[in-house]
mmCIF file with all atom_site columns, C-alpha atoms in Angstrom:
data_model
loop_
_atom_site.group_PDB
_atom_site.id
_atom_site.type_symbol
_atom_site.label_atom_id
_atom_site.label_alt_id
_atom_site.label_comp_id
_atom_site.label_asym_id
_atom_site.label_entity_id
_atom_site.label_seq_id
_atom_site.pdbx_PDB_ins_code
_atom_site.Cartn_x
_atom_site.Cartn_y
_atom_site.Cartn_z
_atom_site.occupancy
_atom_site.B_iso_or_equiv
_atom_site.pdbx_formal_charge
_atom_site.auth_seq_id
_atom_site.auth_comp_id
_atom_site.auth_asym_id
_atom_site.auth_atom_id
_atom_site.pdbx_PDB_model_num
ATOM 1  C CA . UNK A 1 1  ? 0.000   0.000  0.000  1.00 0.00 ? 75  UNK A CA 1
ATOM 2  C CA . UNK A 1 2  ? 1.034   3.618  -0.588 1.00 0.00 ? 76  UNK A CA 1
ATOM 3  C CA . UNK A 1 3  ? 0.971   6.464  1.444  1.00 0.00 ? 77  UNK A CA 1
ATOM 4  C CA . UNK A 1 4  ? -1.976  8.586  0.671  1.00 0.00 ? 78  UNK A CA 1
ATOM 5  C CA . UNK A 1 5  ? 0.381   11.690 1.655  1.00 0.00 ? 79  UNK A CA 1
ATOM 6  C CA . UNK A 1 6  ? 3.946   10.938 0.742  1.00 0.00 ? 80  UNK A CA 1
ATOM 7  C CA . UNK A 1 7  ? 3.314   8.239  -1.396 1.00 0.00 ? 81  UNK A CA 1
ATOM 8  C CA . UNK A 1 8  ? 5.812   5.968  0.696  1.00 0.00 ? 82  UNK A CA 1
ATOM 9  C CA . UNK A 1 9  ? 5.326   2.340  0.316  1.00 0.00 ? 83  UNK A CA 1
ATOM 10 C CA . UNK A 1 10 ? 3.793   0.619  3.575  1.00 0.00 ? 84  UNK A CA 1
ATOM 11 C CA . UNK A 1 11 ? 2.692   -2.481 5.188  1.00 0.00 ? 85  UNK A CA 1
ATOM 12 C CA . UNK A 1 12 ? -1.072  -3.004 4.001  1.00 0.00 ? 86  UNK A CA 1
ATOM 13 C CA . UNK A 1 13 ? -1.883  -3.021 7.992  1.00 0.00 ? 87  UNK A CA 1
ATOM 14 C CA . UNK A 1 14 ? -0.152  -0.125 9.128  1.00 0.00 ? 88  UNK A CA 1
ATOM 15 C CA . UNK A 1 15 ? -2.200  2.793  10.661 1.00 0.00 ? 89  UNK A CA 1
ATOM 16 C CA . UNK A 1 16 ? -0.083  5.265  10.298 1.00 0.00 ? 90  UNK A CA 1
ATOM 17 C CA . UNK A 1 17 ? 3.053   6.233  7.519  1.00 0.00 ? 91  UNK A CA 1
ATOM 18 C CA . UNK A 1 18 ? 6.495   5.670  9.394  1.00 0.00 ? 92  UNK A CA 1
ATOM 19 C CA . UNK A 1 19 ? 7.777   8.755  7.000  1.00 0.00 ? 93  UNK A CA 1
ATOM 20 C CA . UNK A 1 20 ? 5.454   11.314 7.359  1.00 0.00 ? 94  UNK A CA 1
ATOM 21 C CA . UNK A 1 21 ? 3.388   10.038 10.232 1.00 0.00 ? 95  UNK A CA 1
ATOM 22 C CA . UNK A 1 22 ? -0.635  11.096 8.554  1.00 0.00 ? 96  UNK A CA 1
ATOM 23 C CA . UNK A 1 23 ? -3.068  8.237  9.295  1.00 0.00 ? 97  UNK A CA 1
ATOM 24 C CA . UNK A 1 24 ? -3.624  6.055  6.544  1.00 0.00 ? 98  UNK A CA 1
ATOM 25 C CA . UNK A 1 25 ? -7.496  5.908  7.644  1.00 0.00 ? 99  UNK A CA 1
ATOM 26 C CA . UNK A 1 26 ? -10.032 8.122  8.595  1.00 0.00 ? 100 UNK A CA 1
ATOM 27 C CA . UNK A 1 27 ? -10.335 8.677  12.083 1.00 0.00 ? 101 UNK A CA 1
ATOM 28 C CA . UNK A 1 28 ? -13.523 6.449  13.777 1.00 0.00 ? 102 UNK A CA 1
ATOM 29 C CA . UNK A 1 29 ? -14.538 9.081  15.907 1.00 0.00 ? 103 UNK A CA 1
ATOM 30 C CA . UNK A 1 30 ? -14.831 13.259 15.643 1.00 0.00 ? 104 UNK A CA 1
ATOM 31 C CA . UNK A 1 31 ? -13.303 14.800 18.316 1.00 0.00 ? 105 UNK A CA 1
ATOM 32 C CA . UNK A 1 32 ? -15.556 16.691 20.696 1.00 0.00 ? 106 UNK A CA 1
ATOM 33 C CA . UNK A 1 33 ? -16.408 20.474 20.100 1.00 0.00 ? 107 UNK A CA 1
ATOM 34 C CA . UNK A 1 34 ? -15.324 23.120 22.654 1.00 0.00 ? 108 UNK A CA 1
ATOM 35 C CA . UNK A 1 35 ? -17.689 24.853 24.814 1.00 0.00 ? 109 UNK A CA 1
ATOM 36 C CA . UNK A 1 36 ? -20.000 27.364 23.401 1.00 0.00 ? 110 UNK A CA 1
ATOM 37 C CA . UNK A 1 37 ? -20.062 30.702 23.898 1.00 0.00 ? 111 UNK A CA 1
ATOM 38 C CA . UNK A 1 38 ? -23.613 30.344 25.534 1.00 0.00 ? 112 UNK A CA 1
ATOM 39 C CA . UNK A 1 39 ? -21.987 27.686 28.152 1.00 0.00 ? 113 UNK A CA 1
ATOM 40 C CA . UNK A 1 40 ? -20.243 30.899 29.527 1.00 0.00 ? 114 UNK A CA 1
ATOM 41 C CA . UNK A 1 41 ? -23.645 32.473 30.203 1.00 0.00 ? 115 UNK A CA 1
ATOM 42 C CA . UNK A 1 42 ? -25.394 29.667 31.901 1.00 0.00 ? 116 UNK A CA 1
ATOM 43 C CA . UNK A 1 43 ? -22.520 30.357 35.011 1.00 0.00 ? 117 UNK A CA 1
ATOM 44 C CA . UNK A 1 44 ? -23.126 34.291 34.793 1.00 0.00 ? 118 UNK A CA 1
ATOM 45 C CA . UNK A 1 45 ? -27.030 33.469 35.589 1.00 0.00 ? 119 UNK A CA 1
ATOM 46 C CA . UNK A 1 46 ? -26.568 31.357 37.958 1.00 0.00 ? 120 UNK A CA 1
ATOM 47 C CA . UNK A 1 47 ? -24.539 33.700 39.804 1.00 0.00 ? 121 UNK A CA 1
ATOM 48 C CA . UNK A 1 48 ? -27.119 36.008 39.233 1.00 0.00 ? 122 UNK A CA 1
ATOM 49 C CA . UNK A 1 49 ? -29.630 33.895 40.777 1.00 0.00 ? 123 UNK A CA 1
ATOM 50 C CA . UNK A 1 50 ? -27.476 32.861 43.686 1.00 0.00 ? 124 UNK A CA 1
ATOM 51 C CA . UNK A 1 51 ? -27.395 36.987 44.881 1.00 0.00 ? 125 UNK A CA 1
ATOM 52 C CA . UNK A 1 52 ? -31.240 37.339 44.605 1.00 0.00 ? 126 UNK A CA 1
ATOM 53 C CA . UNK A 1 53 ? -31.866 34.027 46.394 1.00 0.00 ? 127 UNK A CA 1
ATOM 54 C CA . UNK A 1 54 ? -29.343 35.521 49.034 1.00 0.00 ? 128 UNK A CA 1
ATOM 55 C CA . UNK A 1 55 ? -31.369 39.213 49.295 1.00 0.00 ? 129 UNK A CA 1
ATOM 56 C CA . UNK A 1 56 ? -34.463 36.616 49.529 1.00 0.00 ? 130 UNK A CA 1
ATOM 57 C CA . UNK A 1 57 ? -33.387 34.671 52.250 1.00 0.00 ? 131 UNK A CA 1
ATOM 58 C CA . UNK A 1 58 ? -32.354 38.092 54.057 1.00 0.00 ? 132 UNK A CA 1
ATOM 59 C CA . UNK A 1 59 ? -35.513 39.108 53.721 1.00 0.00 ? 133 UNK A CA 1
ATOM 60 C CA . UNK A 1 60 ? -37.347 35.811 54.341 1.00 0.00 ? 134 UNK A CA 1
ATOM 61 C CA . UNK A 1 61 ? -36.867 36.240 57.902 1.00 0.00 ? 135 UNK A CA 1
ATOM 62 C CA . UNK A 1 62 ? -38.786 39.745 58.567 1.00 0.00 ? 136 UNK A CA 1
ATOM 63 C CA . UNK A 1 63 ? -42.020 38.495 56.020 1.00 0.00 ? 137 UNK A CA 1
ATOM 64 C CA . UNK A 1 64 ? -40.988 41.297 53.881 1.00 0.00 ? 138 UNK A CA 1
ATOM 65 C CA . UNK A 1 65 ? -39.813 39.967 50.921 1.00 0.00 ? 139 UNK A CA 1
ATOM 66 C CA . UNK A 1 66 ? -40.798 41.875 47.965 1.00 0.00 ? 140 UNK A CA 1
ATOM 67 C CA . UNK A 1 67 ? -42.629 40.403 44.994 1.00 0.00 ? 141 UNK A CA 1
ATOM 68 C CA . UNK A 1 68 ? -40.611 41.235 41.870 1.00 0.00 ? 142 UNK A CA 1
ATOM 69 C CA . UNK A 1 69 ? -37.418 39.403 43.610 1.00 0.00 ? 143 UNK A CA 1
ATOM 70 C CA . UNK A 1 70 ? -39.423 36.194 43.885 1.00 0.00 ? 144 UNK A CA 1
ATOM 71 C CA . UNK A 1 71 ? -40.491 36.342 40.592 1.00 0.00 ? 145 UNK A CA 1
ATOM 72 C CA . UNK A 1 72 ? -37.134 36.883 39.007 1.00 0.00 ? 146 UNK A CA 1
ATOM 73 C CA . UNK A 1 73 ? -35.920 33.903 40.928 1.00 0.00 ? 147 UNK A CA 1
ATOM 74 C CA . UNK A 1 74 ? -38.231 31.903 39.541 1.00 0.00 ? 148 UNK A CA 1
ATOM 75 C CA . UNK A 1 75 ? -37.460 33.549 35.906 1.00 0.00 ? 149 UNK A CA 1
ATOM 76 C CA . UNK A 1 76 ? -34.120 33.060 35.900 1.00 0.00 ? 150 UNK A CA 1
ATOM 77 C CA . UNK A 1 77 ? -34.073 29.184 37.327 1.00 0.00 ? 151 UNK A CA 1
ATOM 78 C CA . UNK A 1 78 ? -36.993 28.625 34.641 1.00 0.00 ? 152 UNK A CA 1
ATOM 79 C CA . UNK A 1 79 ? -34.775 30.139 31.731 1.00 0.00 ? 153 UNK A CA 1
ATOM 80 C CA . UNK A 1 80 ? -31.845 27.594 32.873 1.00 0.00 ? 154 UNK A CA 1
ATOM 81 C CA . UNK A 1 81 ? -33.721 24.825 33.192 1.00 0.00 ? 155 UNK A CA 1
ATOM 82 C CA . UNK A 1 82 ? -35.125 25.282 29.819 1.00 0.00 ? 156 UNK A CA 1
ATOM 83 C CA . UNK A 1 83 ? -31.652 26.075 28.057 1.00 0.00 ? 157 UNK A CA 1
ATOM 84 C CA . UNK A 1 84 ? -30.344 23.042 29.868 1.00 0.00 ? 158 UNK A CA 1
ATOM 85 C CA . UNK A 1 85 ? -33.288 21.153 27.936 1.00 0.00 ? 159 UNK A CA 1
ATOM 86 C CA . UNK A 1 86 ? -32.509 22.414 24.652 1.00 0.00 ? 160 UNK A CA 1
ATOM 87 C CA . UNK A 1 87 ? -28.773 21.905 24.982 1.00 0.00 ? 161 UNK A CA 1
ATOM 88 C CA . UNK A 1 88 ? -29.409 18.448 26.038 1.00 0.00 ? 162 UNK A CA 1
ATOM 89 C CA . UNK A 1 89 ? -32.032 18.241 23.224 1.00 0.00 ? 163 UNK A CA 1
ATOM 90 C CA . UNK A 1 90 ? -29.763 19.957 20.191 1.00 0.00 ? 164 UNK A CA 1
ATOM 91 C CA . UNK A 1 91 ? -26.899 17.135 21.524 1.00 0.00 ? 165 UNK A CA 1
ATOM 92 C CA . UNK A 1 92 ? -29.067 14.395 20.829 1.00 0.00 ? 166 UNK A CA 1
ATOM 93 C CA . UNK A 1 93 ? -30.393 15.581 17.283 1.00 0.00 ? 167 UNK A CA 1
ATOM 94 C CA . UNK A 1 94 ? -27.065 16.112 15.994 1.00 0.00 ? 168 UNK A CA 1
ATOM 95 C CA . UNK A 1 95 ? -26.056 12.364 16.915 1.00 0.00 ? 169 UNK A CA 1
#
């Protein structure tokens, strides 16, 4: 067999060319993609929601928590759980 690069003659089993060193097959498996650039936001609202659920549980103790912080609590943890969903669900589509 010949080297598909060089054109250096090889064993017929050999996986890769002792000259050059390319692969004399394609690979079996893709390597993995990096992180998206949404996977940085996912942190950055969590964070978020970790300082609101702190001014809640300040609050919690007097009865005097105001509305709108609930509420965006239970925005923001909604919003991650559903891009969590459709992360999970865009992974498995593109299998």
């Amino acid at each position: 067999m010949k080297c598909r690069h060089c054109g250096t003659d090889i064993a017929d089993k050999a996986l890769i060319c002792y000259r050059c060193g390319h692969a004399t097959s394609e690979p079996v498996r893709r390597p993995v993609a990096g992180p998206s650039p949404a996977g940085r936001l996912i942190p950055l609202l969590a964070l978020v929601a970790l300082v609101l659920a702190g001014l809640y549980l300040g609050q919690a103790g007097t009865g005097q928590v105001p509305p709108a912080v609930s509420y965006t609590i239970a925005a923001i943890a909604a919003i991650i759980l559903a891009w969590r969903q459709w992360e999970r669900f865009s992974r498995r589509r593109r299998r």
